[in-house]
PDB file of C-alpha atoms in Angstrom:
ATOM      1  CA  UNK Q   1     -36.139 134.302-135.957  1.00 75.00           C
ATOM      2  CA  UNK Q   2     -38.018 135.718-138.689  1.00 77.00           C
ATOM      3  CA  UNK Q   3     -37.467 134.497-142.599  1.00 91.00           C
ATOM      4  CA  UNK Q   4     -38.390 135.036-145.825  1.00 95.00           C
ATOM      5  CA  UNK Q   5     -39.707 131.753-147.230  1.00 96.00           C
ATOM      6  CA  UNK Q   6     -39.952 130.350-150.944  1.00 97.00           C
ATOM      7  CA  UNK Q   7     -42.834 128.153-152.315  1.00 96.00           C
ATOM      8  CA  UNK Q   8     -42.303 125.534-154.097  1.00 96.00           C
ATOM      9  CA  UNK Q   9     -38.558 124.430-153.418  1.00 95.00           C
ATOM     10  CA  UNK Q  10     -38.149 122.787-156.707  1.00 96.00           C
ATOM     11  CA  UNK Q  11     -40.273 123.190-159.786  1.00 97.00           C
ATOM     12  CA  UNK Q  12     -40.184 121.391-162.713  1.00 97.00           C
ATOM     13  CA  UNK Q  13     -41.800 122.811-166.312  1.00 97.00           C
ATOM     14  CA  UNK Q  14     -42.048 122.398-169.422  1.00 97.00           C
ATOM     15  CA  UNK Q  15     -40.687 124.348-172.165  1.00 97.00           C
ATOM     16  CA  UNK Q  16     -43.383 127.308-173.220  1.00 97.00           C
ATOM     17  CA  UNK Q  17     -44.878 127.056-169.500  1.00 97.00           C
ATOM     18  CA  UNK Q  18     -45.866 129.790-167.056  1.00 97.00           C
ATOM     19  CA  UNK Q  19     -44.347 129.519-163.820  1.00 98.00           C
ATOM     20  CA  UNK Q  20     -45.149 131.426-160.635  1.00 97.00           C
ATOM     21  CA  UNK Q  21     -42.902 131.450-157.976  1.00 97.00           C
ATOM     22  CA  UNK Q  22     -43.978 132.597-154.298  1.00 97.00           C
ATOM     23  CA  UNK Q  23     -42.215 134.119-151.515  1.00 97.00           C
ATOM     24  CA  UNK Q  24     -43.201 135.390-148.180  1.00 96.00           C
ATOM     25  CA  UNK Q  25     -40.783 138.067-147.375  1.00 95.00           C
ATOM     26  CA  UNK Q  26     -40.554 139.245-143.253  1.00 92.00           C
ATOM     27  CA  UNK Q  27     -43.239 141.052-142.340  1.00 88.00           C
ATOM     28  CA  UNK Q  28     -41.842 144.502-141.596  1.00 86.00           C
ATOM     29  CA  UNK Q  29     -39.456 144.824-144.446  1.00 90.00           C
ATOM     30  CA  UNK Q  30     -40.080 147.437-147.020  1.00 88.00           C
ATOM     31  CA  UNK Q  31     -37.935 146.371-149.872  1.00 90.00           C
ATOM     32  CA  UNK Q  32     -38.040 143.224-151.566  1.00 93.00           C
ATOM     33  CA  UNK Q  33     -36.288 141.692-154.774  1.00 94.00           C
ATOM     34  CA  UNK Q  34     -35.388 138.683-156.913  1.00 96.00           C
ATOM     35  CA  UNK Q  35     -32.522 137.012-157.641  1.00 94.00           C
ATOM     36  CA  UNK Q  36     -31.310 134.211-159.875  1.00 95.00           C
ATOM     37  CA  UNK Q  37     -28.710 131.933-160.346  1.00 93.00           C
ATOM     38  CA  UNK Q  38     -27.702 129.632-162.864  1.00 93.00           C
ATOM     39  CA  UNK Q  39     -25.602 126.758-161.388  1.00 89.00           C
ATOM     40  CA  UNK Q  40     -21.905 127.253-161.157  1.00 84.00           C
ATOM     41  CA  UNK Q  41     -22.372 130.828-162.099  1.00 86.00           C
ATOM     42  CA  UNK Q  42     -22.880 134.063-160.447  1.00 84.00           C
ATOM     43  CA  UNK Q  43     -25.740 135.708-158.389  1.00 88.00           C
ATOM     44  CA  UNK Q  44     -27.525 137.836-160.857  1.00 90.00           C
ATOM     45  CA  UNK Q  45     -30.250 140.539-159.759  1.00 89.00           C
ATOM     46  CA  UNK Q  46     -33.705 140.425-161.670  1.00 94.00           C
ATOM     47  CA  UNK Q  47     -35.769 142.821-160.114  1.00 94.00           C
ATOM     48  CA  UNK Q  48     -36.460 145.487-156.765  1.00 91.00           C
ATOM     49  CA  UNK Q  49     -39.899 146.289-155.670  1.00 92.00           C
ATOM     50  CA  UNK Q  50     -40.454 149.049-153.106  1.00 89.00           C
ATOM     51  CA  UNK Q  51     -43.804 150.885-151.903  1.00 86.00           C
ATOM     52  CA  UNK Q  52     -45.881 148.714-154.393  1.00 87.00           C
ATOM     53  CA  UNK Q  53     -44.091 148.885-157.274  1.00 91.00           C
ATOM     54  CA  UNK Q  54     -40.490 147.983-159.384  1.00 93.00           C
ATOM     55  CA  UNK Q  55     -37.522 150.526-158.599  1.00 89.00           C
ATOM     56  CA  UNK Q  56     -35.497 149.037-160.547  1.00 88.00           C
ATOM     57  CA  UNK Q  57     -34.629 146.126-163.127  1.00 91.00           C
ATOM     58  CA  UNK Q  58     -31.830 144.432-165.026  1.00 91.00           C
ATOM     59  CA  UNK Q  59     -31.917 143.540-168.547  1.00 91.00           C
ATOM     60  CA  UNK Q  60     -32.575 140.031-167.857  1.00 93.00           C
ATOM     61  CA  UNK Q  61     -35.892 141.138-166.382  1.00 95.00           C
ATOM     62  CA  UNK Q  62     -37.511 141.452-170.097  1.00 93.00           C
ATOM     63  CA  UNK Q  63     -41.421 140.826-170.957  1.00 94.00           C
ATOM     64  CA  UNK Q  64     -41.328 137.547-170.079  1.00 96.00           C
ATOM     65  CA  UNK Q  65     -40.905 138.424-166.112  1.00 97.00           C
ATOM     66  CA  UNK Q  66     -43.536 140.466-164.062  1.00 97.00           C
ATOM     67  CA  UNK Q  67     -43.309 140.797-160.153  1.00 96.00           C
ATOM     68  CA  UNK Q  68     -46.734 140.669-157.965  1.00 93.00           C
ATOM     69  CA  UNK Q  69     -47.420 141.577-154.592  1.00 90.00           C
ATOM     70  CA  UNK Q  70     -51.257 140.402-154.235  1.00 83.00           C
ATOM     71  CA  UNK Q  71     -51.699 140.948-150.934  1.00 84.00           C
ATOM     72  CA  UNK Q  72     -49.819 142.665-147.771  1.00 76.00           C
ATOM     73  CA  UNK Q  73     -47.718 139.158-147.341  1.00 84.00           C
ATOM     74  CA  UNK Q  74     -46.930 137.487-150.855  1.00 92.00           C
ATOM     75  CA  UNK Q  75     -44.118 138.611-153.259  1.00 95.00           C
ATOM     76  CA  UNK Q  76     -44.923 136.353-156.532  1.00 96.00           C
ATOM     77  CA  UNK Q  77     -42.173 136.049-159.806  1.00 97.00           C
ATOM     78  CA  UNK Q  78     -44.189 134.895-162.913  1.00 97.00           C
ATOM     79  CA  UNK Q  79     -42.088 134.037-165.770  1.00 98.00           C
ATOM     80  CA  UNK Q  80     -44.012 133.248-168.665  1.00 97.00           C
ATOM     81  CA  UNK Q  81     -43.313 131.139-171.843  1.00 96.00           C
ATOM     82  CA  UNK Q  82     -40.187 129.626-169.770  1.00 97.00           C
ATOM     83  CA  UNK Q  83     -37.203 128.916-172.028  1.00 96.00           C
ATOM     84  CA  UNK Q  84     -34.456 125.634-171.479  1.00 97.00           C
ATOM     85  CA  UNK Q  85     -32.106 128.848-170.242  1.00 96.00           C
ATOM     86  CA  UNK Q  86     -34.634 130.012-167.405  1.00 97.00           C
ATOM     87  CA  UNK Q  87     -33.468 127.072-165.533  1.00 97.00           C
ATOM     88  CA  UNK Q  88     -32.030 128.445-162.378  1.00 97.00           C
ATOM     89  CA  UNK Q  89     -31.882 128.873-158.900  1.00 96.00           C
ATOM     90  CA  UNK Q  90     -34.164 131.533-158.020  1.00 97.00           C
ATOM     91  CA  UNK Q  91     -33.957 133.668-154.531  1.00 95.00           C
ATOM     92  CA  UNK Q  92     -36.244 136.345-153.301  1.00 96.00           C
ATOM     93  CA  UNK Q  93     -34.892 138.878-150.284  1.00 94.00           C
ATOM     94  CA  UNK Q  94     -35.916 141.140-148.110  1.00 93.00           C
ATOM     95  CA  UNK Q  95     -34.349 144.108-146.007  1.00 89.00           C
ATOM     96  CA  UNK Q  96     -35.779 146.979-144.332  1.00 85.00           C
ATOM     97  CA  UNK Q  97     -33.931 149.404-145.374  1.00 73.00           C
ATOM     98  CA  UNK Q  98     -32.653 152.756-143.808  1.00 66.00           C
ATOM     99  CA  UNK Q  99     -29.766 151.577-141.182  1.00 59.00           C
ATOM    100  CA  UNK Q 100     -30.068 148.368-141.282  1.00 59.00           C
ATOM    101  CA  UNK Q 101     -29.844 147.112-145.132  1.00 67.00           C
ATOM    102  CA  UNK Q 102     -28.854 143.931-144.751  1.00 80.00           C
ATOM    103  CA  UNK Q 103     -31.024 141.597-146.979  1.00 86.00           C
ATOM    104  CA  UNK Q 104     -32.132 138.431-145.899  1.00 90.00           C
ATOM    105  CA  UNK Q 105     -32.697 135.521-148.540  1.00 92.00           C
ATOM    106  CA  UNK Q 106     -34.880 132.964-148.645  1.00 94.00           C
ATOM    107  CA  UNK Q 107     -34.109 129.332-149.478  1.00 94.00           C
ATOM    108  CA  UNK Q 108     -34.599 129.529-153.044  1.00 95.00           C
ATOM    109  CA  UNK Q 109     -36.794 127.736-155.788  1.00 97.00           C
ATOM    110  CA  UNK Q 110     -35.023 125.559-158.332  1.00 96.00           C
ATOM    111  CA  UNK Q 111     -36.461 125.896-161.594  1.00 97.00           C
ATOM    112  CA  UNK Q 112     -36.167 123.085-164.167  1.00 97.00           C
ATOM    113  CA  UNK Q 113     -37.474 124.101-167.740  1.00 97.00           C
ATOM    114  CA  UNK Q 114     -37.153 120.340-169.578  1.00 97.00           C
TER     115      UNK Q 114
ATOM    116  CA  UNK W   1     -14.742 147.542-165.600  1.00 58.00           C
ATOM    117  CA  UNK W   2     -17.224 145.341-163.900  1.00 68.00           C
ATOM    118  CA  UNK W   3     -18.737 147.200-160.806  1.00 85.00           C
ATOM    119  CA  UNK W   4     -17.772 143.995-158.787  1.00 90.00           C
ATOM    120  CA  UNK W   5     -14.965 141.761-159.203  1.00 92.00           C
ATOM    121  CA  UNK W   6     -13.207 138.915-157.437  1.00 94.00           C
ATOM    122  CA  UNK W   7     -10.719 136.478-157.929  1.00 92.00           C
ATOM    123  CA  UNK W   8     -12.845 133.181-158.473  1.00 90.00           C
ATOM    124  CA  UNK W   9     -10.489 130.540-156.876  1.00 90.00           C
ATOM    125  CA  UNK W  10     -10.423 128.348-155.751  1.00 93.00           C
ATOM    126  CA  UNK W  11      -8.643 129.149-152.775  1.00 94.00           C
ATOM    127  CA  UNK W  12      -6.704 125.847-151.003  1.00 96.00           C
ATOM    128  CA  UNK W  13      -5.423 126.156-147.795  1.00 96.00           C
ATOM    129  CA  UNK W  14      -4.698 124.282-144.928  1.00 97.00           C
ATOM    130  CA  UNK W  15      -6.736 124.021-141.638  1.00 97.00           C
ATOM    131  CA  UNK W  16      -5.632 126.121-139.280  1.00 97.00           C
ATOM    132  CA  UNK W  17      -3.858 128.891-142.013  1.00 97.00           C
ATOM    133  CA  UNK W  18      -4.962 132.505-142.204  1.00 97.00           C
ATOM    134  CA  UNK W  19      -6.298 133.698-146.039  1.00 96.00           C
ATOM    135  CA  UNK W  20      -7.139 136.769-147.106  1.00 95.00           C
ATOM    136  CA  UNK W  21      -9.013 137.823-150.104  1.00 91.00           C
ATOM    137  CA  UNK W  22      -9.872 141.142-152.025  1.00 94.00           C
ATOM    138  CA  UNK W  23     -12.358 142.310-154.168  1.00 94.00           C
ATOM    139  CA  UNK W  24     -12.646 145.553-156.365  1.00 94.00           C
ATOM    140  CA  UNK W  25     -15.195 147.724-157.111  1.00 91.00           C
ATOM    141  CA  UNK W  26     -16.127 150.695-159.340  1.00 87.00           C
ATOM    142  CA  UNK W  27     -18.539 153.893-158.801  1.00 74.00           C
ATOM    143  CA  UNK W  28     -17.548 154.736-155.518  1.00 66.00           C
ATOM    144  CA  UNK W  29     -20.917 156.261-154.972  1.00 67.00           C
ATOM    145  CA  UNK W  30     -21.592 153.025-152.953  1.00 63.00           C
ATOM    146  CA  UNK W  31     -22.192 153.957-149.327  1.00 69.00           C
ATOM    147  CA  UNK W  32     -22.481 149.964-148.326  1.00 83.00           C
ATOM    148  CA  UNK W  33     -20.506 146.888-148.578  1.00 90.00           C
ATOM    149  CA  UNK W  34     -21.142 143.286-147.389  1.00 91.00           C
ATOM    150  CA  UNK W  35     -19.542 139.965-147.679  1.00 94.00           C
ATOM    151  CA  UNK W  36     -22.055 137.287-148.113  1.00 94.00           C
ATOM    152  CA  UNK W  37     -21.422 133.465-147.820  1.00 95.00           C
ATOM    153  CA  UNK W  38     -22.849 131.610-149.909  1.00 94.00           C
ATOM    154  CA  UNK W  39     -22.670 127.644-149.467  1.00 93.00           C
ATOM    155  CA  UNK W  40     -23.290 124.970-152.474  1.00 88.00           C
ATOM    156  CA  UNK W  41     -26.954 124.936-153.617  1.00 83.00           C
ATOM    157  CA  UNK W  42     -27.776 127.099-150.806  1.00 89.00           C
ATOM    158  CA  UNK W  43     -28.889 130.902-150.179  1.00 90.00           C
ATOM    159  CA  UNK W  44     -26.758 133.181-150.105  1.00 91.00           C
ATOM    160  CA  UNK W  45     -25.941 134.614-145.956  1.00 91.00           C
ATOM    161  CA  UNK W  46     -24.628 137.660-144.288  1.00 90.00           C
ATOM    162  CA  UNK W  47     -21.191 137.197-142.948  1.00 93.00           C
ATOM    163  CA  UNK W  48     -20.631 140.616-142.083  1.00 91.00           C
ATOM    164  CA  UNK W  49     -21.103 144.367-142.888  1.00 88.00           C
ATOM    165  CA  UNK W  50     -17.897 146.477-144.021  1.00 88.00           C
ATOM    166  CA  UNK W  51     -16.928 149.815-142.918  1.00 75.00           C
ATOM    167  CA  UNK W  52     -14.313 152.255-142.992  1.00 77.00           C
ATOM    168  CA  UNK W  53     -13.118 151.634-139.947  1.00 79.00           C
ATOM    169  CA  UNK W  54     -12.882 147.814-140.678  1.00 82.00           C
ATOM    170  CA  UNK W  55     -14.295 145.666-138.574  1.00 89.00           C
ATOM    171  CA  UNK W  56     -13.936 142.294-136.927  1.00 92.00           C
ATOM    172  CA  UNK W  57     -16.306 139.595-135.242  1.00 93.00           C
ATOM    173  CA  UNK W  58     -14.272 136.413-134.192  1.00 96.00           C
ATOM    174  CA  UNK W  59     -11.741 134.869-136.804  1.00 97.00           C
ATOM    175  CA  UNK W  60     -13.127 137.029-139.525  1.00 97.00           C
ATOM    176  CA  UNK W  61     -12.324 140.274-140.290  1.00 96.00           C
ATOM    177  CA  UNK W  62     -13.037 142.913-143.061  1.00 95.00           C
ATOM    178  CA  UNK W  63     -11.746 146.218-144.258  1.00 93.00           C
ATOM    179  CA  UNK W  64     -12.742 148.909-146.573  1.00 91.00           C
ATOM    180  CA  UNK W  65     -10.239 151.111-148.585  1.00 89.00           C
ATOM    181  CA  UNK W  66     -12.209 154.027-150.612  1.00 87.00           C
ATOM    182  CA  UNK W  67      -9.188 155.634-151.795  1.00 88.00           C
ATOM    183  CA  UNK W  68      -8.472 152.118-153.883  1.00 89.00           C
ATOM    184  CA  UNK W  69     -11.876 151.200-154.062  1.00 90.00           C
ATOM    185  CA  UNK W  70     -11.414 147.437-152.777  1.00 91.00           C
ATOM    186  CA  UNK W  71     -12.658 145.559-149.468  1.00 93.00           C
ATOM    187  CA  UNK W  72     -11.066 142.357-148.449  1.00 95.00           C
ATOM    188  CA  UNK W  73     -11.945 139.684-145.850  1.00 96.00           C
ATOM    189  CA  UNK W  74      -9.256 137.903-143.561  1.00 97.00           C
ATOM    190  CA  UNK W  75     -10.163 134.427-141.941  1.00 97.00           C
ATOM    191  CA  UNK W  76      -7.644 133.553-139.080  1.00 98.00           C
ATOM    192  CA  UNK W  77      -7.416 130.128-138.350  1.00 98.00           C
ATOM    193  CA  UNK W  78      -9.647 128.555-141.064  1.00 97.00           C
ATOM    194  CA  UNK W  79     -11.970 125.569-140.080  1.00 97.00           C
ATOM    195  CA  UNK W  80     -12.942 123.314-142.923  1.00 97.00           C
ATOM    196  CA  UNK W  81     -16.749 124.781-142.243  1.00 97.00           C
ATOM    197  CA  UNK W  82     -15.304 127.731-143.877  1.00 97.00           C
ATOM    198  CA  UNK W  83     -15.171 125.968-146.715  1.00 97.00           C
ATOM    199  CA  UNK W  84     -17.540 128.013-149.544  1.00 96.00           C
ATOM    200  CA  UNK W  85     -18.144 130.864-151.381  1.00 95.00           C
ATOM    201  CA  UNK W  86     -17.586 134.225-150.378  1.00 96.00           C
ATOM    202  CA  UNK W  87     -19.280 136.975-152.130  1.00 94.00           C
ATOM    203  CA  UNK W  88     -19.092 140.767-152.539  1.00 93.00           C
ATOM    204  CA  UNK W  89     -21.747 142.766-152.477  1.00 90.00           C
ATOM    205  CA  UNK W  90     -21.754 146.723-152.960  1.00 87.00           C
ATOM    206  CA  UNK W  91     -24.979 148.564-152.069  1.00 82.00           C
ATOM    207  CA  UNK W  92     -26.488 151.222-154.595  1.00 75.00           C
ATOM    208  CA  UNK W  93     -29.179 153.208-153.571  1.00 71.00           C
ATOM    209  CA  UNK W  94     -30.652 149.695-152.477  1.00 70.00           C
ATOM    210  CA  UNK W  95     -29.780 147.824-155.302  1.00 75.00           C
ATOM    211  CA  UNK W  96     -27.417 145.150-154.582  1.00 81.00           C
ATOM    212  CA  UNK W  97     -24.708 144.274-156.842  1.00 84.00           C
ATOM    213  CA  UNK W  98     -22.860 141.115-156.055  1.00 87.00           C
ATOM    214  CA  UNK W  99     -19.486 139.774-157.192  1.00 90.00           C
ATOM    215  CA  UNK W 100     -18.538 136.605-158.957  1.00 90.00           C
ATOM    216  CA  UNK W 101     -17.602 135.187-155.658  1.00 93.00           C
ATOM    217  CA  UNK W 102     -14.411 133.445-154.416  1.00 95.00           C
ATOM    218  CA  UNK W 103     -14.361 130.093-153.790  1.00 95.00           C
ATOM    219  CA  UNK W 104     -12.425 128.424-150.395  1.00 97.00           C
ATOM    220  CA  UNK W 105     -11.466 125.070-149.620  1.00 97.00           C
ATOM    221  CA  UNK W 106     -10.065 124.208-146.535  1.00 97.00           C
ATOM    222  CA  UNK W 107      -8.122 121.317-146.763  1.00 96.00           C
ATOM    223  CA  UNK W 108      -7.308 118.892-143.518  1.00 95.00           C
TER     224      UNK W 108
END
């Protein structure tokens, strides 16, 4: 069964760092996003990238954030200068869209910012 | 009014009991609805899709009332691997906005 998979599983950083975080979404999906959460607390939405570029963004998703798809395959979250509060769980998904929107999530990357 | 909301929990119950939980929603531009489970540390998962017409797949079932704007999920005959959190999502225009959660335990 296809899946979107997450590079590395855990990162640790330190404060002021810039971290990249990788994901592989499935190949034919057209819609792709990242997620975050901070343990214990809700799933919060970052970012949605469609036909090469952002659709859409929260407020969390300031300056310090940019979204990269390099090639036809990778879907890369940069967060640069990372703070002590950036420490999170972070998910990227994928769904094709049209009838079928159900988004598939990958197993996450757990960023530590020490 | 948050677009999403649920009652956190936690939910106890007994193995073997039937629970049923809602969640609210606002803009009722939202064509989609999901309910996600989501177990500790790990990604979230589908559980199933919501429609009008409600739907069912096993011991789980969910139903959608527009007119009051909420969804709710029924689990018949809980196992304690139903034990986690269960999530609301709404789907706008692609962008997925996701509930709090509600957390179950099922208790032996």
């Amino acid at each position: 069964e296809p899946e979107v998979t997450q590079t590395p599983s855990h990162q640790v950083t330190q404060m002021g760092q810039e971290v990249i975080l990788r994901c592989v979404p499935i190949s034919n999906h057209l819609y792709f996003y990242w997620y975050r959460q901070i343990l214990g607390q809700k799933v919060e939405f970052l970012v949605s990238f469609y036909n090469n570029e952002i659709s859409e963004k929260s407020e969390i998703f300031d300056d310090q954030f940019s979204v990269e798809r390099p090639d036809g395959s990778n879907f890369t979250l940069k967060i640069r200068s990372t703070k002590l509060e950036d420490s999170a769980m972070y998910f990227c998904a994928s769904r094709t869209g049209g009838t079928s929107p159900e988004a598939f999530f990958g197993q996450g990357t757990r960023l530590t910012v020490v | 009014r948050k677009e999403v909301e649920q009652d956190p929990g936690p939910f106890n119950v007994p193995e073997g009991a039937t629970v049923a939980f809602n969640c609210t929603y606002s803009n009722s531009a939202s064509q989609s609805f999901f309910w996600y489970r989501q177990d500790c540390r790990k990604e979230p998962k589908l559980l199933m899709s919501v429609y009008s017409s409600g739907n069912e797949d096993g011991r789980f079932t969910a139903q959608l009332n527009r007119a009051s704007q909420y969804i709710s999920l029924l689990i018949r005959d809980s196992k304690l691997s139903d034990s986690a959190t269960y999530l609301c999502v709404k789907d706008s225009n692609y962008q997925l906005i996701w509930g709090a959660g509600t957390k179950l335990i099922i208790k032996p």
